Coordinates of C-alpha atoms and ligand atoms in Angstrom, one line a residue:
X118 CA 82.1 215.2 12.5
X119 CA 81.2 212.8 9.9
X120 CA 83.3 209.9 11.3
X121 CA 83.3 208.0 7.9
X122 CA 85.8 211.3 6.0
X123 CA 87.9 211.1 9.6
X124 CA 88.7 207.6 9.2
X125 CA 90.0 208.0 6.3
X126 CA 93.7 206.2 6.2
X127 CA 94.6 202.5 7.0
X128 CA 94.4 201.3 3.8
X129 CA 97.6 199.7 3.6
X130 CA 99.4 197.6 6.0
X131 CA 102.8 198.7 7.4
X132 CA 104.4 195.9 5.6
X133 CA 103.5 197.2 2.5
X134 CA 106.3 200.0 3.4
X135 CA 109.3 199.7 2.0
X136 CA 111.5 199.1 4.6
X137 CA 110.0 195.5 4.4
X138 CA 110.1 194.7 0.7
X139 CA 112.3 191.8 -0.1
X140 CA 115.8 192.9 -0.4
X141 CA 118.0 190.8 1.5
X142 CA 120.6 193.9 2.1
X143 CA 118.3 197.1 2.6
X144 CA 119.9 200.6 1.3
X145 CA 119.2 204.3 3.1
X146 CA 120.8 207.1 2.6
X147 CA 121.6 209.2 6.3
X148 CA 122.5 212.5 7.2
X149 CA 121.6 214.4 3.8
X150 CA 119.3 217.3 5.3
X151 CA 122.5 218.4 7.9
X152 CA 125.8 220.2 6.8
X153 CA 128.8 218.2 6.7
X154 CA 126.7 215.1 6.6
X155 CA 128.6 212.7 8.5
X156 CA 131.6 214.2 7.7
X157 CA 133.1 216.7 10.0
X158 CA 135.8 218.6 8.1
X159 CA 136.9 221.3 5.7
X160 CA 138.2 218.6 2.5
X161 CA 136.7 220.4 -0.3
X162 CA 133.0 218.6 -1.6
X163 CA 130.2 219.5 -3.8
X164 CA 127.9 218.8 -0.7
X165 CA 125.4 221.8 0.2
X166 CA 122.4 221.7 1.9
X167 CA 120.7 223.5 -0.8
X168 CA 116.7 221.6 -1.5
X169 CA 117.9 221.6 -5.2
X170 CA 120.5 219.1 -3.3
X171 CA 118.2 217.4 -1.7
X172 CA 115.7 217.0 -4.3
X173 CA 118.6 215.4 -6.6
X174 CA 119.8 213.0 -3.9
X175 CA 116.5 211.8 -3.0
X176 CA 115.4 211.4 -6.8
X177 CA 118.9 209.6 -7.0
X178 CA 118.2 207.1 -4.2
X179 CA 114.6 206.3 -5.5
X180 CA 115.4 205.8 -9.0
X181 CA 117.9 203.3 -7.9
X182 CA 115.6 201.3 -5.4
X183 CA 117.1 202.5 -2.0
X184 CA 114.4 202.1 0.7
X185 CA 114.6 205.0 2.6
X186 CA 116.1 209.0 2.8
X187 CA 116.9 208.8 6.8
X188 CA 117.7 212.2 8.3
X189 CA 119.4 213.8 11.3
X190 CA 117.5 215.5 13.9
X191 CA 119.3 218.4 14.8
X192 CA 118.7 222.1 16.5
X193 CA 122.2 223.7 16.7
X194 CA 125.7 223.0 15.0
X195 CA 129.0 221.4 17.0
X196 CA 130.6 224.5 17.0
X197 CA 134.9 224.0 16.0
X198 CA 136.0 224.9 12.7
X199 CA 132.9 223.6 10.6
X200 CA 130.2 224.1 13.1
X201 CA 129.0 220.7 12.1
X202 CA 125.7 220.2 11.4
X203 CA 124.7 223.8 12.0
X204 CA 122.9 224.0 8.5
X205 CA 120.1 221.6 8.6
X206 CA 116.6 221.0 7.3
X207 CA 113.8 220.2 10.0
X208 CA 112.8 217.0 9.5
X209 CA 109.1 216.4 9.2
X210 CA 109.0 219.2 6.6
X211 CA 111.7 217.7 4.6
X212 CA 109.9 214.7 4.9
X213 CA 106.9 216.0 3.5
X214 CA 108.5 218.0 0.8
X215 CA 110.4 214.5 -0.6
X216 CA 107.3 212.3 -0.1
X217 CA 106.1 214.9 -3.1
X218 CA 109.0 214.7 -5.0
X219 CA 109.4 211.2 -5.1
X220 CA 108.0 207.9 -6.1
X221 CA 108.6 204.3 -3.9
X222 CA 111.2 205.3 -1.4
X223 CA 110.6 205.2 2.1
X224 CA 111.3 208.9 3.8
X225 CA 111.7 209.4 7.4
X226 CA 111.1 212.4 10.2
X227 CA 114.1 212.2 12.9
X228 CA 112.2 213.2 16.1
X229 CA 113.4 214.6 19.1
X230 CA 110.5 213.5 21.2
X231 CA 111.0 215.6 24.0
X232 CA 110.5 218.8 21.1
X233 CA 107.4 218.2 19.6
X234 CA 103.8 216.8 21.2
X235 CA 102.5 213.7 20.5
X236 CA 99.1 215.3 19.6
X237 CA 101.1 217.9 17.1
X238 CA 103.2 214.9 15.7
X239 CA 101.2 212.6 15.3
X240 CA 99.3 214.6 12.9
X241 CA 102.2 216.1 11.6
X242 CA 102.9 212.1 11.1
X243 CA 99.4 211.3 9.3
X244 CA 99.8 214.0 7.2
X245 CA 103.2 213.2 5.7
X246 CA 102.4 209.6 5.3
X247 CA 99.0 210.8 3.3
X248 CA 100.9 212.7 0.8
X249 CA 104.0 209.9 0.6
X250 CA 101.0 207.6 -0.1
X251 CA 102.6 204.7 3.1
X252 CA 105.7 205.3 3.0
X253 CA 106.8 207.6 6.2
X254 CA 108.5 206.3 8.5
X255 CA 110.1 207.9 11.9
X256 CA 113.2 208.2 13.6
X257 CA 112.7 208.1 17.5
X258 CA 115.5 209.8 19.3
X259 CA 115.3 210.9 23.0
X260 CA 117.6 214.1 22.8
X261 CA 121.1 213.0 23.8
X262 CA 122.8 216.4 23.0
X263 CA 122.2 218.4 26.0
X264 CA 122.8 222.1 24.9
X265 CA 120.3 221.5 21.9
X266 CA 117.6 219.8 24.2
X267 CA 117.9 223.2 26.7
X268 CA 117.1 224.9 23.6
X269 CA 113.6 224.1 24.3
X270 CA 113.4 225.7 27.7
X271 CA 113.3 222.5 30.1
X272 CA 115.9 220.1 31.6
X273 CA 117.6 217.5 30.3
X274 CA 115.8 214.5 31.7
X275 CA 118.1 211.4 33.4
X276 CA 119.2 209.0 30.5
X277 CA 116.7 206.2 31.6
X278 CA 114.1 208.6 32.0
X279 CA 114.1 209.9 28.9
X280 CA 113.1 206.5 27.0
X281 CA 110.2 206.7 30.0
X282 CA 108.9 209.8 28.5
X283 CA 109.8 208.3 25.0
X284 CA 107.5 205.5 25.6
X285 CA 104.6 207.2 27.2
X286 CA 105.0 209.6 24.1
X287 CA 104.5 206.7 21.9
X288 CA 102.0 204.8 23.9
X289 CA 99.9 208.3 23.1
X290 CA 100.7 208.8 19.2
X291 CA 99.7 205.3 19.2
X292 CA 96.5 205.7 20.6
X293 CA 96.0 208.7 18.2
X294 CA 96.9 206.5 15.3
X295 CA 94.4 203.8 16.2
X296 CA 92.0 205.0 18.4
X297 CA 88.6 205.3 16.2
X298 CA 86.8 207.2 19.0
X299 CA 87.8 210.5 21.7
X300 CA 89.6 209.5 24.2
X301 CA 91.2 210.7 27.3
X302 CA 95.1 210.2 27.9
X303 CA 96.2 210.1 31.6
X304 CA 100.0 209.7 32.2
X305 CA 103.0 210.9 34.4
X306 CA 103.9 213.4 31.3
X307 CA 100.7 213.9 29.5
X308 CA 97.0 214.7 30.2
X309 CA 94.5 215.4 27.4
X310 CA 90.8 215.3 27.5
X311 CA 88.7 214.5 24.6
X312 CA 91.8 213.6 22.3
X313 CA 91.5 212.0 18.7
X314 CA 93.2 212.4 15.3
X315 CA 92.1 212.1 11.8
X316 CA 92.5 210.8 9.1
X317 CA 94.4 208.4 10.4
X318 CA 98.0 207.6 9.0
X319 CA 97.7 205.4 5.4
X320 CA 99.7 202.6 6.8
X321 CA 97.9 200.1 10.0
X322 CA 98.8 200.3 12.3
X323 CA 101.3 203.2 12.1
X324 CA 103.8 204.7 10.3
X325 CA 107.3 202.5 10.0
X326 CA 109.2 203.3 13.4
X327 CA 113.2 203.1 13.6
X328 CA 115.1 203.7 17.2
X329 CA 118.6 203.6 18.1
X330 CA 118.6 203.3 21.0
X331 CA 121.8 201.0 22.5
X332 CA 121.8 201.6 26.2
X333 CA 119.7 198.3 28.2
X334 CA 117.0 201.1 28.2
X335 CA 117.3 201.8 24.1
X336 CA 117.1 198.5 23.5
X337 CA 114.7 197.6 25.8
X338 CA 112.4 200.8 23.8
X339 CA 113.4 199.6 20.4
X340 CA 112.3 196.1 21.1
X341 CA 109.2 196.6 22.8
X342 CA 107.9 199.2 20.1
X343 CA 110.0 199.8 16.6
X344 CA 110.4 198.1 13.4
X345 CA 114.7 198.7 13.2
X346 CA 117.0 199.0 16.0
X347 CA 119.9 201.2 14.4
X348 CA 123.7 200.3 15.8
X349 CA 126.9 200.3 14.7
X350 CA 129.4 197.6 16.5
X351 CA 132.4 195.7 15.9
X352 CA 131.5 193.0 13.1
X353 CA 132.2 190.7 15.5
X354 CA 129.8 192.3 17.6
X355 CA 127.0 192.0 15.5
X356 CA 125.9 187.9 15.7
X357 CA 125.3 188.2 19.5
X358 CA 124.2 191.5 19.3
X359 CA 121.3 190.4 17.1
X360 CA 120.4 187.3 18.3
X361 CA 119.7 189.3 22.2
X362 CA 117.6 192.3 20.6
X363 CA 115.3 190.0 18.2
X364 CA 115.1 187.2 21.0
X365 CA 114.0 190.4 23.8
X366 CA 111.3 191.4 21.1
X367 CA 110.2 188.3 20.2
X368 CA 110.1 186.8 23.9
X369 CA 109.0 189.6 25.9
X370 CA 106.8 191.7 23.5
X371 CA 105.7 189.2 21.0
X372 CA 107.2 191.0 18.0
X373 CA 109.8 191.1 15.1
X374 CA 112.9 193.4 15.1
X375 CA 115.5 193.9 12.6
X376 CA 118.8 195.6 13.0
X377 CA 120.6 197.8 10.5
X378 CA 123.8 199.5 10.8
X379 CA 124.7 203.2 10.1
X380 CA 128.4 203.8 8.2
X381 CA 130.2 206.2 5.6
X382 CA 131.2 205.0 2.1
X383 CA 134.3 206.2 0.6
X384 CA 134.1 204.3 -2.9
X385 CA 136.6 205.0 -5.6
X386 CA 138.2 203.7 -8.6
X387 CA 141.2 201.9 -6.6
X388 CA 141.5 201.7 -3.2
X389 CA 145.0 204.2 -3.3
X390 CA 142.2 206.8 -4.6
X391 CA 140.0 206.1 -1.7
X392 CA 142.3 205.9 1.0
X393 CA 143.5 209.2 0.1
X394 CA 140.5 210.6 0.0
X395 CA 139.6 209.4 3.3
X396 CA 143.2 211.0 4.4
X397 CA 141.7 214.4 3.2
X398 CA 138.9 214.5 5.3
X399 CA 141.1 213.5 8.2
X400 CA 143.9 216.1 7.4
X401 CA 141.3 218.9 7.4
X402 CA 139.2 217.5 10.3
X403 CA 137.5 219.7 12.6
X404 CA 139.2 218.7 15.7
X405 CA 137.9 220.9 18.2
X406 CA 134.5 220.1 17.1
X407 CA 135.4 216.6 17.4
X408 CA 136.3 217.7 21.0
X409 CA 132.8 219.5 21.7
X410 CA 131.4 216.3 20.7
X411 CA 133.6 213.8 23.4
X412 CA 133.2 216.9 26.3
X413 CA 129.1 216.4 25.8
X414 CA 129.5 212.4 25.5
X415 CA 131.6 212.5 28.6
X416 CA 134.0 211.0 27.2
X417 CA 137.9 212.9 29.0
X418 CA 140.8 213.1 27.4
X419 CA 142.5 212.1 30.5
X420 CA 141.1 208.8 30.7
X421 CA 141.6 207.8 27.1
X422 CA 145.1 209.1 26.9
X423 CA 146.1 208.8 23.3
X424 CA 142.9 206.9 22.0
X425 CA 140.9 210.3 21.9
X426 CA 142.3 210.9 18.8
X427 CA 141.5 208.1 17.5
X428 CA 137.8 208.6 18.4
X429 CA 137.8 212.0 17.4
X430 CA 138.8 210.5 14.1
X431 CA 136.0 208.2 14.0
X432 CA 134.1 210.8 14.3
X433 CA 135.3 213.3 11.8
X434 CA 134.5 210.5 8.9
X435 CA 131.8 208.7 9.9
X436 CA 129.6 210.1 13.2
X437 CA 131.2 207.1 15.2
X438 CA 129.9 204.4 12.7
X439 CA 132.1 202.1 10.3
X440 CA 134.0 203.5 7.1
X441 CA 133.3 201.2 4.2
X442 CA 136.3 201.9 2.2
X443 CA 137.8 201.0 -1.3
X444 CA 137.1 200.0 -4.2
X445 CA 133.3 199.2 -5.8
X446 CA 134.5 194.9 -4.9
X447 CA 135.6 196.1 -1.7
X448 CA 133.0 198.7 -0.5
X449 CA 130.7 195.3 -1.8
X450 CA 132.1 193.0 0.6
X451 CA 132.3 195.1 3.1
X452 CA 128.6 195.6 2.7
X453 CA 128.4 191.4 2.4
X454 CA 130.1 190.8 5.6
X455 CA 127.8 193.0 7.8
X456 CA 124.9 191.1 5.7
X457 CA 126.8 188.0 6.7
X458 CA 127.2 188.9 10.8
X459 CA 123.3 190.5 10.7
X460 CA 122.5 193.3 9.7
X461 CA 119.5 193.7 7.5
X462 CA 120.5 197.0 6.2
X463 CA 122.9 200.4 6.4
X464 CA 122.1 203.8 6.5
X465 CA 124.9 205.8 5.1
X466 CA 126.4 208.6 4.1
X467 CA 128.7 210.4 1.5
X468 CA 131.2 213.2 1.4
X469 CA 129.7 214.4 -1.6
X470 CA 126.5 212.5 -1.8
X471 CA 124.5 213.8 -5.0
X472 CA 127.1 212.9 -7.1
X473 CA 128.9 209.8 -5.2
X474 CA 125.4 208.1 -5.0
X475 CA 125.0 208.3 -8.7
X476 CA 128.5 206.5 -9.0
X477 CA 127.3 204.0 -6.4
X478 CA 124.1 203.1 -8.4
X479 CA 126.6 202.8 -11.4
X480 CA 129.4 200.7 -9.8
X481 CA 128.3 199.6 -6.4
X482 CA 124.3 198.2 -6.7
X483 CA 125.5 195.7 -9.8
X484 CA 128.2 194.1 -7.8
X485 CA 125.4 193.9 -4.5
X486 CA 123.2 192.1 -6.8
X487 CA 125.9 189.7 -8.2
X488 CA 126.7 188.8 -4.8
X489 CA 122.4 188.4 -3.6
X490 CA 122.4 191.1 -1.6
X491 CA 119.9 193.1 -3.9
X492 CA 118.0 191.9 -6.6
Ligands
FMN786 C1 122.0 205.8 13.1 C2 121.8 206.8 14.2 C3 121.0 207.9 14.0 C4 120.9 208.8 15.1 N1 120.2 210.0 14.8 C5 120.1 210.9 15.8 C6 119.6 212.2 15.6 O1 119.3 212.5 14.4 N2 119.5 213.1 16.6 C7 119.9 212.8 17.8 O2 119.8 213.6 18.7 N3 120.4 211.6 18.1 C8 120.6 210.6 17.2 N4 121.1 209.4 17.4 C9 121.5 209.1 18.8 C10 120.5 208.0 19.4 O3 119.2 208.5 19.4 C11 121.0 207.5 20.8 O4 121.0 208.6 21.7 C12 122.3 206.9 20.8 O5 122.3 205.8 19.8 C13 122.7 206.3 22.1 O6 121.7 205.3 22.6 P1 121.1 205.3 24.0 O7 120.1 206.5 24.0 O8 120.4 204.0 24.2 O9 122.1 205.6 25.0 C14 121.4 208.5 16.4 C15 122.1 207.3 16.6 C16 122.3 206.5 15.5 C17 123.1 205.2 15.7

């Protein structure tokens, strides 16, 4: 092994990412590489999960500046009318097939930690980060969807438990990342003798990390190890929200933290053309696979009496997360006021994104950069 050709890698810093470029507002498009996006319903849209589709979004976002292409991690659909999400791109591939295809814009894995070994993805990881030149990142989920996780032949680990296994995972990638030696890896979950990993990713000390977790145990795991804590919360919400997560980071593990928000944007000439189109999606929502989603959350019709259907709503346009709605002015404010409470950024998605993120570059971006949020 000539150690000197291993090492090869670390030859930017992670800050040189750019997830930490100077925007004040930071831009990602979410949910691209999954059908229905965030959108769970039959209102007609462009939107396919074609790679001719993907390739023109994530061109789209990078010739406008957006800092990352943030996918969804997922193994099987949500069943219902649409089977939600059932056609989706695996996301370390699709990672690696846009860091080719595209220039300065950052471009995620979503990894189900429990799926894939540290020693396989942390490769994986250095690989995709080589070819995107520094500018991987990765989206750490724990596997909350239990069907999907039994997929891979094992039980669904206790919520807390999981973000154990989550850390020990990353304490291990870590040490893959950064260790310039063999070493051997002794936890409750792993054992490996003689472990090592070259090249090492281009970015020191790792690639960018995002979490969302927002249990005490999520947040505990995003402040102790990842770059953004991903949340979506009543504006209100937000200020002490913030302030806790950046002061556990900062106190207890010595480290920075930033929090973005996730949210669909319905943007259209006037807001009586937006609202409307919002009211489509609602009036041919997938219901019951709004339902398959509350029976795995828990969450019981009987309990909620008549506000189920206003969560299943919530999640028919828009995953759970906020719907900026209106107009370019509105859609811009809306964006200003979670700036305002927070948030250093927003993932989001479209009902048709290759062609409502080319009108969002055209009517949206200018008004963000009148009002400072983007320069
Ligand atoms: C923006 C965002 C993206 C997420 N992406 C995924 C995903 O792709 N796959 C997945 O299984 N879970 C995903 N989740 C769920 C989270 O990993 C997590 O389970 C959830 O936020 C609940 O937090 P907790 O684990 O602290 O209870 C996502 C959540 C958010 C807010």
């Amino acid at each position: 092994m000539h150690e000197a050709e291993g090492l090869l890698g670390k030859t930017k810093s992670i800050r040189e990412n750019p997830l930490f470029n100077d925007q004040k507002f930071k831009l990602g498009v979410f949910s691209a590489n999954c059908s229905g996006g965030l959108i769970m319903s039959d209102a007609p849209t462009g939107f396919r999960v074609t790679w001719d589709q993907q390739l023109e979004i994530a061109r789209t976002a990078d010739r406008l500046g957006l800092e990352a292409m943030v996918p969804v991690g997922r193994w099987i659909g949500f069943g219902g009318n649409t089977n939600f999400n059932g056609v989706c791109f695996e996301t370390y591939t699709w990672a690696a097939g846009l860091a080719q295809a595209t220039e300065n814009i950052g471009v995620f894995t979503t990894t189900h930690l429990p799926t894939v070994h540290p020693v396989v993805a942390a490769k994986m990881a250095a690989t995709i980060d080589h070819i995107s030149g520094g500018r991987f990142g990765m989206n750490l989920v724990m596997g909350w969807f239990t069907p999907e996780m039994e997929l891979f032949g094992s039980e669904q680990l206790e919520h807390d438990r999981r973000y154990a296994f989550g850390q020990e995972w990353l304490d291990f990638a870590n040490q893959l990342w950064n260790d310039p030696g063999t070493f051997d890896f002794s936890g409750e979950f792993f054992q490996a003798k003689g472990a090592s990993s070259y090249p090492k990713p281009v970015q020191d000390p790792r690639p960018a990390l995002i979490n969302a977790g927002a249990s005490e145990a999520g947040q505990e795991f995003s402040a102790r190890n990842v770059d953004i804590n991903l949340i979506a919360l009543p504006t209100e919400e937000v200020p002490a929200y913030v302030k806790k997560i950046k002061n556990l980071a900062n106190t207890k593990y010595e480290r920075d933290i930033d929090v973005w928000t996730y949210c669909l944007v319905i943007c259209r000439e006037t807001e009586k053309e937006a609202k409307a189109a919002y009211q489509a999606i609602i009036d041919a929502g997938d219901w019951p696979g709004a339902q398959n989603i509350m029976d795995v959350l828990g969450v019981q019709s009987q309990s909620f009496g008549t506000q189920i259907k206003k969560f299943q709503e919530r999640f028919i346009a828009g995953w759970g997360g906020p719907t900026l709605m209106g107009t370019p002015e509105q859609v811009t404010e809306q964006f200003a006021e979670l700036s305002e409470a927070g948030m250093s950024g927003a993932i989001f998605g479209f009902h048709d994104y290759a062609t409502e993120l080319k009108d969002f570059g055209h009517e949206v971006l200018p008004l963000m950069r009148r009002h400072g949020l983007r320069h």
